[in-house]
């Protein structure tokens, strides 16, 4: 294997998605290691996950994107240990002075005061309730959640306020919170989307090295549905020439596991993700690399990716229309074409603050 200059020669990251660790686009300098150079920490040959903490000023992020079905979200963590090589959130690590490559999946940032900040924002006089999305940037149930429990603590706050929430995850750890989610779903306050990119175990391990296997994710769908939580199976992302042939099979497996709705998104390669994904293709699927990238460029005006509203999630052209048509037909046949029930906003109520006394009459 050729030497990767952004890594010490003795470091072979196993179980990771990215194959390099180039500096982010805001850095003035990059570091390259000569072939044979073991780097400053030669004895540390295993690339371990490091977690630092951040004190958040605000935790609810607002957006005005016409492509998204929500206008606000929470992200308990920055970076994601699942290591999905295609993750569109990787470029956000560049804002932190870190690499969108291996740093994104090995140098994580937890926000332990997020639940307290969330409560303060929900108590603000001018707050207007609408569903909050969790898991839109990085997975709220990645492995580090087992240690920190920030996602669960945020759900506890939302439950006390009767606030609606929609979660997206690949993580089986969500099953830990079935007690909360089942109770909130019974009040019309919670729904979940579970992402299934492929049913092929080998492809999944290469694409999403530290995420649960496809079968395990379908088990999660089954357990959520069994607890009365509305579940949507997400065929996301569809990768042309690699996973696109599985669209119908994923939908059928999701329906059989208990999903009642479905959605799909085409592979997106913004900024640094494009180079990381092309390197990944060259390493794992060199025989298909040209076909995959050519298909993507057909859908984005000759570029690897275009961020145009209404097109960035699906692409355009003959191939994009074909995938959309296949998905629509399969979803209709399987009864997955109906939208999930809307979440209730009318139950929202600011509870008494801890230690507060009832007013005397």
Short mmCIF file of C-alpha atoms in Angstrom, two decimals:
data_model
loop_
_atom_site.label_atom_id
_atom_site.label_comp_id
_atom_site.label_asym_id
_atom_site.label_seq_id
_atom_site.Cartn_x
_atom_site.Cartn_y
_atom_site.Cartn_z
CA UNK A 1 0.00 0.00 0.00
CA UNK A 2 1.29 3.48 -0.88
CA UNK A 3 2.34 5.69 2.01
CA UNK A 4 -0.28 8.27 3.03
CA UNK A 5 1.71 11.46 3.73
CA UNK A 6 -0.82 12.90 6.19
CA UNK A 7 -0.20 9.97 8.59
CA UNK A 8 2.95 8.71 10.31
CA UNK A 9 4.38 5.74 8.44
CA UNK A 10 3.82 3.35 11.36
CA UNK A 11 0.18 4.32 11.88
CA UNK A 12 -2.40 2.15 10.14
CA UNK A 13 -5.84 3.27 11.30
CA UNK A 14 -8.07 0.22 11.53
CA UNK A 15 -11.82 0.39 11.78
CA UNK A 16 -11.93 3.95 10.47
CA UNK A 17 -13.67 5.41 7.43
CA UNK A 18 -11.32 8.10 6.14
CA UNK A 19 -7.94 7.11 4.77
CA UNK A 20 -6.17 10.44 5.39
CA UNK A 21 -6.02 13.36 7.79
CA UNK A 22 -5.30 16.44 5.70
CA UNK A 23 -5.64 19.82 7.42
CA UNK A 24 -8.91 21.70 7.15
CA UNK A 25 -9.39 24.42 4.57
CA UNK A 26 -8.89 27.24 7.08
CA UNK A 27 -5.41 26.14 8.17
CA UNK A 28 -2.36 28.01 6.90
CA UNK A 29 -0.12 24.94 7.15
CA UNK A 30 -0.44 21.21 6.62
CA UNK A 31 1.70 18.41 8.07
CA UNK A 32 3.14 15.70 5.89
CA UNK A 33 5.23 12.73 7.00
CA UNK A 34 8.04 11.41 4.85
CA UNK A 35 7.93 7.76 3.84
CA UNK A 36 9.36 5.83 6.80
CA UNK A 37 8.90 8.70 9.27
CA UNK A 38 7.21 7.31 12.40
CA UNK A 39 6.14 10.74 13.59
CA UNK A 40 6.51 12.26 17.07
CA UNK A 41 4.65 9.45 18.88
CA UNK A 42 6.00 6.33 17.28
CA UNK A 43 5.01 4.13 20.21
CA UNK A 44 1.32 4.98 19.74
CA UNK A 45 0.46 2.93 16.67
CA UNK A 46 -3.25 2.62 17.43
CA UNK A 47 -5.38 5.58 16.46
CA UNK A 48 -7.57 6.06 19.50
CA UNK A 49 -10.64 8.22 19.96
CA UNK A 50 -10.12 11.37 22.05
CA UNK A 51 -13.03 13.33 23.52
CA UNK A 52 -12.87 16.93 24.70
CA UNK A 53 -15.69 19.02 26.15
CA UNK A 54 -17.29 22.25 25.02
CA UNK A 55 -19.43 24.65 27.00
CA UNK A 56 -22.20 25.71 24.69
CA UNK A 57 -23.55 29.24 24.53
CA UNK A 58 -26.67 28.05 22.71
CA UNK A 59 -27.69 24.54 21.67
CA UNK A 60 -30.72 25.06 19.43
CA UNK A 61 -29.55 25.81 15.89
CA UNK A 62 -32.02 27.38 13.47
CA UNK A 63 -32.09 27.07 9.68
CA UNK A 64 -34.16 28.41 6.80
CA UNK A 65 -33.33 25.71 4.28
CA UNK A 66 -36.21 24.90 1.89
CA UNK A 67 -34.76 21.37 1.61
CA UNK A 68 -35.32 20.49 5.27
CA UNK A 69 -38.60 19.60 7.01
CA UNK A 70 -37.53 21.26 10.27
CA UNK A 71 -36.29 24.70 11.24
CA UNK A 72 -34.33 23.84 14.41
CA UNK A 73 -32.01 21.12 15.65
CA UNK A 74 -29.71 20.02 18.47
CA UNK A 75 -26.36 18.29 18.14
CA UNK A 76 -25.01 16.90 21.43
CA UNK A 77 -21.62 16.08 19.84
CA UNK A 78 -19.23 17.42 17.21
CA UNK A 79 -17.58 14.73 15.12
CA UNK A 80 -18.81 11.15 14.91
CA UNK A 81 -17.02 7.92 15.73
CA UNK A 82 -19.18 5.91 13.35
CA UNK A 83 -16.70 7.06 10.71
CA UNK A 84 -19.05 7.05 7.71
CA UNK A 85 -16.72 8.10 4.91
CA UNK A 86 -19.50 9.86 3.01
CA UNK A 87 -20.72 12.00 5.95
CA UNK A 88 -21.70 15.45 4.71
CA UNK A 89 -20.94 16.89 8.19
CA UNK A 90 -17.20 16.22 7.96
CA UNK A 91 -16.37 19.75 6.70
CA UNK A 92 -17.73 21.23 9.95
CA UNK A 93 -14.62 19.96 11.74
CA UNK A 94 -12.54 22.40 9.71
CA UNK A 95 -14.14 25.25 11.68
CA UNK A 96 -12.50 23.79 14.79
CA UNK A 97 -9.02 23.72 13.28
CA UNK A 98 -9.28 19.95 12.82
CA UNK A 99 -9.21 17.67 9.79
CA UNK A 100 -12.48 16.58 8.19
CA UNK A 101 -10.68 13.26 7.66
CA UNK A 102 -9.61 11.06 10.54
CA UNK A 103 -9.90 13.89 13.09
CA UNK A 104 -13.65 13.99 12.45
CA UNK A 105 -14.06 10.42 13.66
CA UNK A 106 -11.30 10.30 16.31
CA UNK A 107 -11.26 13.77 17.91
CA UNK A 108 -14.78 14.27 19.21
CA UNK A 109 -16.29 17.12 21.18
CA UNK A 110 -19.02 16.50 23.75
CA UNK A 111 -21.37 19.22 25.00
CA UNK A 112 -22.23 18.05 28.55
CA UNK A 113 -24.10 21.23 29.50
CA UNK A 114 -26.39 20.96 26.45
CA UNK A 115 -29.40 19.76 28.51
CA UNK A 116 -29.14 22.76 30.86
CA UNK A 117 -28.74 25.18 27.97
CA UNK A 118 -31.69 23.54 26.19
CA UNK A 119 -33.91 24.03 29.23
CA UNK A 120 -32.89 27.68 29.50
CA UNK A 121 -33.72 28.27 25.83
CA UNK A 122 -37.10 26.56 26.12
CA UNK A 123 -37.91 28.76 29.13
CA UNK A 124 -37.09 31.96 27.24
CA UNK A 125 -40.09 34.30 27.06
CA UNK A 126 -40.00 34.57 23.29
CA UNK A 127 -39.61 30.86 22.51
CA UNK A 128 -42.14 29.53 19.97
CA UNK A 129 -42.54 25.76 19.88
CA UNK A 130 -41.89 23.62 16.77
CA UNK A 131 -40.40 20.11 16.42
CA UNK A 132 -36.71 19.87 17.26
CA UNK A 133 -34.56 17.51 15.16
CA UNK A 134 -31.71 15.60 16.80
CA UNK A 135 -29.09 13.79 14.74
CA UNK A 136 -29.07 16.03 11.70
CA UNK A 137 -25.30 16.66 11.74
CA UNK A 138 -23.68 13.88 13.76
CA UNK A 139 -25.25 10.77 15.26
CA UNK A 140 -26.69 11.38 18.75
CA UNK A 141 -26.29 7.67 19.54
CA UNK A 142 -22.66 7.19 18.49
CA UNK A 143 -20.58 5.13 20.97
CA UNK A 144 -19.52 8.12 23.12
CA UNK A 145 -23.16 8.64 24.13
CA UNK A 146 -22.89 5.54 26.30
CA UNK A 147 -20.36 7.42 28.45
CA UNK A 148 -21.87 10.92 28.42
CA UNK A 149 -25.63 10.35 28.13
CA UNK A 150 -26.17 13.86 26.72
CA UNK A 151 -28.80 12.77 24.21
CA UNK A 152 -30.85 11.04 26.89
CA UNK A 153 -30.61 14.06 29.17
CA UNK A 154 -31.86 16.31 26.34
CA UNK A 155 -34.78 13.94 25.77
CA UNK A 156 -35.64 14.14 29.46
CA UNK A 157 -35.81 17.93 29.20
CA UNK A 158 -37.99 17.77 26.08
CA UNK A 159 -40.29 15.25 27.73
CA UNK A 160 -40.81 17.47 30.79
CA UNK A 161 -41.72 20.37 28.50
CA UNK A 162 -43.99 18.21 26.32
CA UNK A 163 -41.84 19.32 23.39
CA UNK A 164 -41.96 17.41 20.05
CA UNK A 165 -38.75 15.79 18.78
CA UNK A 166 -37.65 13.87 15.68
CA UNK A 167 -34.48 11.77 15.91
CA UNK A 168 -32.25 10.35 13.17
CA UNK A 169 -29.69 7.64 13.95
CA UNK A 170 -27.83 4.52 12.92
CA UNK A 171 -27.05 3.69 16.53
CA UNK A 172 -28.57 0.74 18.39
CA UNK A 173 -27.95 2.65 21.64
CA UNK A 174 -31.28 4.39 21.03
CA UNK A 175 -32.89 1.25 22.44
CA UNK A 176 -31.62 2.32 25.88
CA UNK A 177 -34.05 5.23 25.70
CA UNK A 178 -37.14 3.25 24.70
CA UNK A 179 -38.78 4.14 28.00
CA UNK A 180 -38.59 7.85 27.22
CA UNK A 181 -39.36 7.55 23.52
CA UNK A 182 -42.34 5.22 23.98
CA UNK A 183 -43.86 7.58 26.54
CA UNK A 184 -43.28 10.62 24.32
CA UNK A 185 -44.60 8.80 21.23
CA UNK A 186 -47.79 7.92 23.13
CA UNK A 187 -48.28 11.68 23.60
CA UNK A 188 -47.59 12.37 19.92
CA UNK A 189 -44.23 13.95 20.73
CA UNK A 190 -41.60 11.64 19.17
CA UNK A 191 -40.68 9.85 15.98
CA UNK A 192 -37.45 8.26 14.71
CA UNK A 193 -35.69 7.78 11.39
CA UNK A 194 -33.20 4.91 11.09
CA UNK A 195 -30.65 5.13 8.27
CA UNK A 196 -29.89 1.94 6.31
CA UNK A 197 -27.38 2.53 3.52
CA UNK A 198 -26.90 -1.07 2.43
CA UNK A 199 -27.79 -4.63 3.43
CA UNK A 200 -24.34 -5.86 2.40
CA UNK A 201 -22.26 -6.43 5.56
CA UNK A 202 -18.93 -6.07 3.75
CA UNK A 203 -19.88 -2.79 2.11
CA UNK A 204 -21.34 -1.49 5.39
CA UNK A 205 -18.14 -2.26 7.32
CA UNK A 206 -16.11 -0.32 4.77
CA UNK A 207 -18.53 2.60 4.46
CA UNK A 208 -19.56 2.94 8.10
CA UNK A 209 -16.89 1.05 10.07
CA UNK A 210 -18.10 1.73 13.61
CA UNK A 211 -21.83 1.87 13.03
CA UNK A 212 -24.08 -1.11 13.82
CA UNK A 213 -24.48 -3.70 11.08
CA UNK A 214 -27.48 -3.48 8.72
CA UNK A 215 -29.17 -6.41 10.50
CA UNK A 216 -28.66 -4.73 13.87
CA UNK A 217 -30.23 -1.51 12.59
CA UNK A 218 -33.25 -3.42 11.39
CA UNK A 219 -33.51 -4.97 14.85
CA UNK A 220 -33.57 -1.42 16.21
CA UNK A 221 -36.42 -0.55 13.84
CA UNK A 222 -38.26 -3.62 15.11
CA UNK A 223 -37.80 -2.71 18.77
CA UNK A 224 -38.80 0.91 18.27
CA UNK A 225 -41.90 -0.06 16.33
CA UNK A 226 -42.76 -2.69 18.93
CA UNK A 227 -42.66 0.01 21.61
CA UNK A 228 -45.10 2.17 19.64
CA UNK A 229 -42.56 4.68 18.31
CA UNK A 230 -43.25 5.75 14.68
CA UNK A 231 -40.23 4.71 12.61
CA UNK A 232 -39.11 5.78 9.15
CA UNK A 233 -36.54 3.75 7.23
CA UNK A 234 -34.10 6.06 5.47
CA UNK A 235 -32.36 4.80 2.33
CA UNK A 236 -29.56 7.23 2.85
CA UNK A 237 -27.37 7.89 1.07
CA UNK A 238 -28.04 6.17 -2.24
CA UNK A 239 -24.62 5.61 -3.81
CA UNK A 240 -24.79 5.22 -7.60
CA UNK A 241 -23.02 2.14 -8.88
CA UNK A 242 -22.46 0.85 -5.35
CA UNK A 243 -25.65 0.62 -3.29
CA UNK A 244 -28.37 1.89 -5.62
CA UNK A 245 -29.44 -1.61 -6.66
CA UNK A 246 -30.51 -2.31 -3.06
CA UNK A 247 -33.17 0.42 -2.85
CA UNK A 248 -36.16 -1.91 -3.07
CA UNK A 249 -34.60 -4.55 -0.81
CA UNK A 250 -33.85 -1.99 1.92
CA UNK A 251 -37.41 -0.69 1.79
CA UNK A 252 -38.84 -4.19 2.04
CA UNK A 253 -36.56 -5.09 4.95
CA UNK A 254 -37.56 -1.88 6.71
CA UNK A 255 -41.27 -2.57 6.18
CA UNK A 256 -40.87 -6.12 7.50
CA UNK A 257 -39.14 -4.74 10.61
CA UNK A 258 -42.04 -2.39 11.36
CA UNK A 259 -41.25 0.91 9.63
CA UNK A 260 -44.33 2.77 8.48
CA UNK A 261 -42.67 5.43 6.31
CA UNK A 262 -39.56 5.84 4.17
CA UNK A 263 -37.31 8.47 2.62
CA UNK A 264 -34.15 8.65 0.51
CA UNK A 265 -31.25 11.02 -0.15
CA UNK A 266 -28.64 10.82 -2.90
CA UNK A 267 -24.97 10.78 -1.93
CA UNK A 268 -23.66 14.28 -1.25
CA UNK A 269 -19.96 15.19 -1.42
CA UNK A 270 -19.55 18.78 -0.18
CA UNK A 271 -16.11 20.35 0.16
CA UNK A 272 -13.50 17.97 1.65
CA UNK A 273 -15.87 14.98 1.55
CA UNK A 274 -15.35 14.67 -2.20
CA UNK A 275 -11.62 13.99 -1.93
CA UNK A 276 -12.06 11.66 1.04
CA UNK A 277 -14.68 9.63 -0.79
CA UNK A 278 -12.63 9.42 -3.99
CA UNK A 279 -9.64 8.17 -1.98
CA UNK A 280 -11.90 5.61 -0.30
CA UNK A 281 -13.21 4.41 -3.66
CA UNK A 282 -9.68 4.05 -5.02
CA UNK A 283 -8.72 1.90 -2.04
CA UNK A 284 -11.79 -0.31 -1.73
CA UNK A 285 -13.52 -0.31 -5.14
CA UNK A 286 -11.04 0.84 -7.80
CA UNK A 287 -12.95 -1.04 -10.50
CA UNK A 288 -16.11 0.96 -9.82
CA UNK A 289 -14.63 4.34 -8.95
CA UNK A 290 -14.99 5.83 -12.42
CA UNK A 291 -18.59 4.73 -12.80
CA UNK A 292 -19.62 6.01 -9.37
CA UNK A 293 -18.07 9.44 -9.86
CA UNK A 294 -19.33 9.79 -13.42
CA UNK A 295 -22.88 9.15 -12.25
CA UNK A 296 -22.55 11.74 -9.51
CA UNK A 297 -21.16 14.33 -11.93
CA UNK A 298 -24.03 13.68 -14.33
CA UNK A 299 -26.42 14.72 -11.54
CA UNK A 300 -24.48 17.87 -10.56
CA UNK A 301 -23.68 19.60 -13.83
CA UNK A 302 -20.29 17.96 -14.27
CA UNK A 303 -19.13 18.63 -10.69
CA UNK A 304 -18.72 16.19 -7.83
CA UNK A 305 -21.38 18.13 -5.94
CA UNK A 306 -23.56 21.21 -6.27
CA UNK A 307 -25.31 22.84 -3.33
CA UNK A 308 -28.29 24.27 -5.23
CA UNK A 309 -31.53 24.41 -3.27
CA UNK A 310 -34.06 21.68 -4.14
CA UNK A 311 -31.39 19.69 -6.04
CA UNK A 312 -28.57 18.99 -3.58
CA UNK A 313 -30.40 16.12 -1.84
CA UNK A 314 -31.52 14.36 -5.04
CA UNK A 315 -29.49 15.58 -7.99
CA UNK A 316 -30.99 16.08 -11.43
CA UNK A 317 -31.09 14.34 -14.79
CA UNK A 318 -32.08 10.92 -16.07
CA UNK A 319 -30.37 8.85 -13.41
CA UNK A 320 -31.73 10.94 -10.51
CA UNK A 321 -35.25 10.67 -11.92
CA UNK A 322 -34.87 6.91 -12.32
CA UNK A 323 -33.88 6.46 -8.65
CA UNK A 324 -36.75 8.68 -7.53
CA UNK A 325 -39.20 6.68 -9.65
CA UNK A 326 -37.92 3.35 -8.35
CA UNK A 327 -38.17 4.55 -4.78
CA UNK A 328 -41.69 5.92 -5.24
CA UNK A 329 -42.97 2.72 -6.84
CA UNK A 330 -41.45 0.48 -4.18
CA UNK A 331 -42.62 2.68 -1.30
CA UNK A 332 -46.16 2.71 -2.67
CA UNK A 333 -46.19 -1.06 -3.16
CA UNK A 334 -44.93 -1.62 0.39
CA UNK A 335 -47.24 0.92 2.03
CA UNK A 336 -44.37 3.22 3.00
CA UNK A 337 -45.42 6.22 0.92
CA UNK A 338 -47.52 7.94 3.60
CA UNK A 339 -45.94 10.66 5.71
CA UNK A 340 -45.35 9.99 9.39
CA UNK A 341 -47.95 11.49 11.72
CA UNK A 342 -47.33 15.10 12.59
CA UNK A 343 -45.90 15.83 16.01
CA UNK A 344 -48.02 17.72 18.51
CA UNK A 345 -47.01 21.24 19.48
CA UNK A 346 -50.16 22.10 21.43
CA UNK A 347 -49.03 20.21 24.54
CA UNK A 348 -45.96 22.37 25.11
CA UNK A 349 -45.85 23.75 28.63
CA UNK A 350 -43.03 25.31 30.63
CA UNK A 351 -42.81 23.38 33.91
CA UNK A 352 -41.91 24.86 37.25
CA UNK A 353 -38.18 25.33 37.60
CA UNK A 354 -36.42 22.98 39.98
CA UNK A 355 -36.80 24.26 43.54
CA UNK A 356 -39.55 26.72 42.58
CA UNK A 357 -42.56 27.00 44.85
CA UNK A 358 -46.18 27.09 43.77
CA UNK A 359 -47.76 30.50 43.90
CA UNK A 360 -49.87 31.15 47.01
CA UNK A 361 -53.47 32.15 46.59
#
